[in-house]
C-alpha cells in the first residue's frame, strides 16, 4: 500500500472514531482498525 493511501485510511478511521464513537466501540470496527494498523 502506498503511504498516501495508508494515511487516508488512518484519517478515515480517525474521522469515524470522532464522528461516530458508538460505531467505534463495536468489535468489527476495532478489528478493522487493528488490521489497518498492521498493514
PDB file of N, CA and C in Angstrom:
ATOM      1  N   UNK A   1       0.843  -1.197   0.000  1.00  0.00           N
ATOM      2  CA  UNK A   1       0.000   0.000   0.000  1.00  0.00           C
ATOM      3  C   UNK A   1       0.881   1.250   0.000  1.00  0.00           C
ATOM      4  N   UNK A   2       0.503   2.224  -0.790  1.00  0.00           N
ATOM      5  CA  UNK A   2       1.263   3.469  -0.845  1.00  0.00           C
ATOM      6  C   UNK A   2       1.059   4.256   0.448  1.00  0.00           C
ATOM      7  N   UNK A   3       2.090   4.987   0.881  1.00  0.00           N
ATOM      8  CA  UNK A   3       1.981   5.776   2.117  1.00  0.00           C
ATOM      9  C   UNK A   3       0.791   6.733   2.093  1.00  0.00           C
ATOM     10  N   UNK A   4       0.542   7.334   0.928  1.00  0.00           N
ATOM     11  CA  UNK A   4      -0.568   8.276   0.821  1.00  0.00           C
ATOM     12  C   UNK A   4      -1.904   7.586   1.090  1.00  0.00           C
ATOM     13  N   UNK A   5      -2.088   6.403   0.498  1.00  0.00           N
ATOM     14  CA  UNK A   5      -3.317   5.635   0.721  1.00  0.00           C
ATOM     15  C   UNK A   5      -3.439   5.241   2.189  1.00  0.00           C
ATOM     16  N   UNK A   6      -2.318   4.857   2.775  1.00  0.00           N
ATOM     17  CA  UNK A   6      -2.316   4.448   4.176  1.00  0.00           C
ATOM     18  C   UNK A   6      -2.744   5.623   5.063  1.00  0.00           C
ATOM     19  N   UNK A   7      -2.225   6.803   4.753  1.00  0.00           N
ATOM     20  CA  UNK A   7      -2.586   7.994   5.528  1.00  0.00           C
ATOM     21  C   UNK A   7      -4.076   8.276   5.414  1.00  0.00           C
ATOM     22  N   UNK A   8      -4.615   8.157   4.208  1.00  0.00           N
ATOM     23  CA  UNK A   8      -6.050   8.366   4.018  1.00  0.00           C
ATOM     24  C   UNK A   8      -6.852   7.361   4.830  1.00  0.00           C
ATOM     25  N   UNK A   9      -6.362   6.121   4.878  1.00  0.00           N
ATOM     26  CA  UNK A   9      -7.061   5.080   5.629  1.00  0.00           C
ATOM     27  C   UNK A   9      -7.072   5.423   7.125  1.00  0.00           C
ATOM     28  N   UNK A  10      -5.930   5.893   7.638  1.00  0.00           N
ATOM     29  CA  UNK A  10      -5.881   6.286   9.048  1.00  0.00           C
ATOM     30  C   UNK A  10      -6.814   7.463   9.317  1.00  0.00           C
ATOM     31  N   UNK A  11      -6.822   8.441   8.386  1.00  0.00           N
ATOM     32  CA  UNK A  11      -7.702   9.599   8.566  1.00  0.00           C
ATOM     33  C   UNK A  11      -9.163   9.171   8.599  1.00  0.00           C
ATOM     34  N   UNK A  12      -9.523   8.206   7.740  1.00  0.00           N
ATOM     35  CA  UNK A  12     -10.895   7.693   7.708  1.00  0.00           C
ATOM     36  C   UNK A  12     -11.251   7.070   9.060  1.00  0.00           C
ATOM     37  N   UNK A  13     -10.337   6.289   9.619  1.00  0.00           N
ATOM     38  CA  UNK A  13     -10.567   5.656  10.920  1.00  0.00           C
ATOM     39  C   UNK A  13     -10.734   6.722  12.007  1.00  0.00           C
ATOM     40  N   UNK A  14      -9.863   7.727  11.994  1.00  0.00           N
ATOM     41  CA  UNK A  14      -9.920   8.791  12.997  1.00  0.00           C
ATOM     42  C   UNK A  14     -11.243   9.545  12.900  1.00  0.00           C
ATOM     43  N   UNK A  15     -11.650   9.866  11.675  1.00  0.00           N
ATOM     44  CA  UNK A  15     -12.924  10.553  11.467  1.00  0.00           C
ATOM     45  C   UNK A  15     -14.083   9.709  11.994  1.00  0.00           C
ATOM     46  N   UNK A  16     -14.037   8.407  11.710  1.00  0.00           N
ATOM     47  CA  UNK A  16     -15.103   7.520  12.196  1.00  0.00           C
ATOM     48  C   UNK A  16     -15.155   7.505  13.725  1.00  0.00           C
ATOM     49  N   UNK A  17     -13.991   7.482  14.352  1.00  0.00           N
ATOM     50  CA  UNK A  17     -13.943   7.466  15.822  1.00  0.00           C
ATOM     51  C   UNK A  17     -14.486   8.780  16.395  1.00  0.00           C
ATOM     52  N   UNK A  18     -14.106   9.899  15.768  1.00  0.00           N
ATOM     53  CA  UNK A  18     -14.533  11.210  16.279  1.00  0.00           C
ATOM     54  C   UNK A  18     -16.029  11.437  16.052  1.00  0.00           C
ATOM     55  N   UNK A  19     -16.481  11.145  14.838  1.00  0.00           N
ATOM     56  CA  UNK A  19     -17.861  11.480  14.495  1.00  0.00           C
ATOM     57  C   UNK A  19     -18.857  10.365  14.797  1.00  0.00           C
ATOM     58  N   UNK A  20     -18.345   9.168  14.999  1.00  0.00           N
ATOM     59  CA  UNK A  20     -19.251   8.045  15.250  1.00  0.00           C
ATOM     60  C   UNK A  20     -18.677   7.165  16.361  1.00  0.00           C
ATOM     61  N   UNK A  21     -18.589   7.692  17.583  1.00  0.00           N
ATOM     62  CA  UNK A  21     -17.942   6.957  18.678  1.00  0.00           C
ATOM     63  C   UNK A  21     -18.617   5.630  18.988  1.00  0.00           C
ATOM     64  N   UNK A  22     -19.940   5.558  18.837  1.00  0.00           N
ATOM     65  CA  UNK A  22     -20.643   4.307  19.116  1.00  0.00           C
ATOM     66  C   UNK A  22     -20.235   3.231  18.126  1.00  0.00           C
ATOM     67  N   UNK A  23     -20.073   3.630  16.870  1.00  0.00           N
ATOM     68  CA  UNK A  23     -19.622   2.715  15.832  1.00  0.00           C
ATOM     69  C   UNK A  23     -18.202   2.231  16.153  1.00  0.00           C
ATOM     70  N   UNK A  24     -17.389   3.141  16.690  1.00  0.00           N
ATOM     71  CA  UNK A  24     -16.011   2.816  17.019  1.00  0.00           C
ATOM     72  C   UNK A  24     -15.876   1.803  18.148  1.00  0.00           C
ATOM     73  N   UNK A  25     -16.916   1.681  18.963  1.00  0.00           N
ATOM     74  CA  UNK A  25     -16.871   0.747  20.085  1.00  0.00           C
ATOM     75  C   UNK A  25     -17.226  -0.679  19.676  1.00  0.00           C
ATOM     76  N   UNK A  26     -17.761  -0.837  18.468  1.00  0.00           N
ATOM     77  CA  UNK A  26     -18.157  -2.174  18.018  1.00  0.00           C
ATOM     78  C   UNK A  26     -16.920  -3.024  17.714  1.00  0.00           C
ATOM     79  N   UNK A  27     -16.974  -4.318  17.994  1.00  0.00           N
ATOM     80  CA  UNK A  27     -15.838  -5.217  17.758  1.00  0.00           C
ATOM     81  C   UNK A  27     -15.356  -5.190  16.310  1.00  0.00           C
ATOM     82  N   UNK A  28     -16.301  -5.126  15.352  1.00  0.00           N
ATOM     83  CA  UNK A  28     -15.918  -5.138  13.934  1.00  0.00           C
ATOM     84  C   UNK A  28     -15.058  -3.914  13.622  1.00  0.00           C
ATOM     85  N   UNK A  29     -15.436  -2.782  14.174  1.00  0.00           N
ATOM     86  CA  UNK A  29     -14.689  -1.547  13.921  1.00  0.00           C
ATOM     87  C   UNK A  29     -13.285  -1.638  14.530  1.00  0.00           C
ATOM     88  N   UNK A  30     -13.198  -2.183  15.737  1.00  0.00           N
ATOM     89  CA  UNK A  30     -11.904  -2.342  16.389  1.00  0.00           C
ATOM     90  C   UNK A  30     -11.016  -3.288  15.590  1.00  0.00           C
ATOM     91  N   UNK A  31     -11.620  -4.339  15.052  1.00  0.00           N
ATOM     92  CA  UNK A  31     -10.877  -5.305  14.254  1.00  0.00           C
ATOM     93  C   UNK A  31     -10.352  -4.626  12.985  1.00  0.00           C
ATOM     94  N   UNK A  32     -11.180  -3.827  12.339  1.00  0.00           N
ATOM     95  CA  UNK A  32     -10.774  -3.116  11.140  1.00  0.00           C
ATOM     96  C   UNK A  32      -9.621  -2.171  11.426  1.00  0.00           C
ATOM     97  N   UNK A  33      -9.669  -1.523  12.591  1.00  0.00           N
ATOM     98  CA  UNK A  33      -8.608  -0.596  12.975  1.00  0.00           C
ATOM     99  C   UNK A  33      -7.291  -1.340  13.181  1.00  0.00           C
ATOM    100  N   UNK A  34      -7.350  -2.487  13.850  1.00  0.00           N
ATOM    101  CA  UNK A  34      -6.132  -3.252  14.104  1.00  0.00           C
ATOM    102  C   UNK A  34      -5.542  -3.796  12.811  1.00  0.00           C
ATOM    103  N   UNK A  35      -6.401  -4.192  11.873  1.00  0.00           N
ATOM    104  CA  UNK A  35      -5.930  -4.681  10.579  1.00  0.00           C
ATOM    105  C   UNK A  35      -5.226  -3.550   9.826  1.00  0.00           C
ATOM    106  N   UNK A  36      -5.798  -2.374   9.858  1.00  0.00           N
ATOM    107  CA  UNK A  36      -5.201  -1.227   9.174  1.00  0.00           C
ATOM    108  C   UNK A  36      -3.851  -0.867   9.805  1.00  0.00           C
ATOM    109  N   UNK A  37      -3.768  -0.985  11.112  1.00  0.00           N
ATOM    110  CA  UNK A  37      -2.528  -0.652  11.810  1.00  0.00           C
ATOM    111  C   UNK A  37      -1.418  -1.648  11.480  1.00  0.00           C
ATOM    112  N   UNK A  38      -1.787  -2.896  11.241  1.00  0.00           N
ATOM    113  CA  UNK A  38      -0.794  -3.929  10.947  1.00  0.00           C
ATOM    114  C   UNK A  38      -0.259  -3.829   9.523  1.00  0.00           C
ATOM    115  N   UNK A  39      -1.093  -3.401   8.587  1.00  0.00           N
ATOM    116  CA  UNK A  39      -0.692  -3.384   7.175  1.00  0.00           C
ATOM    117  C   UNK A  39       0.292  -2.268   6.857  1.00  0.00           C
TER     118      UNK A  39
END
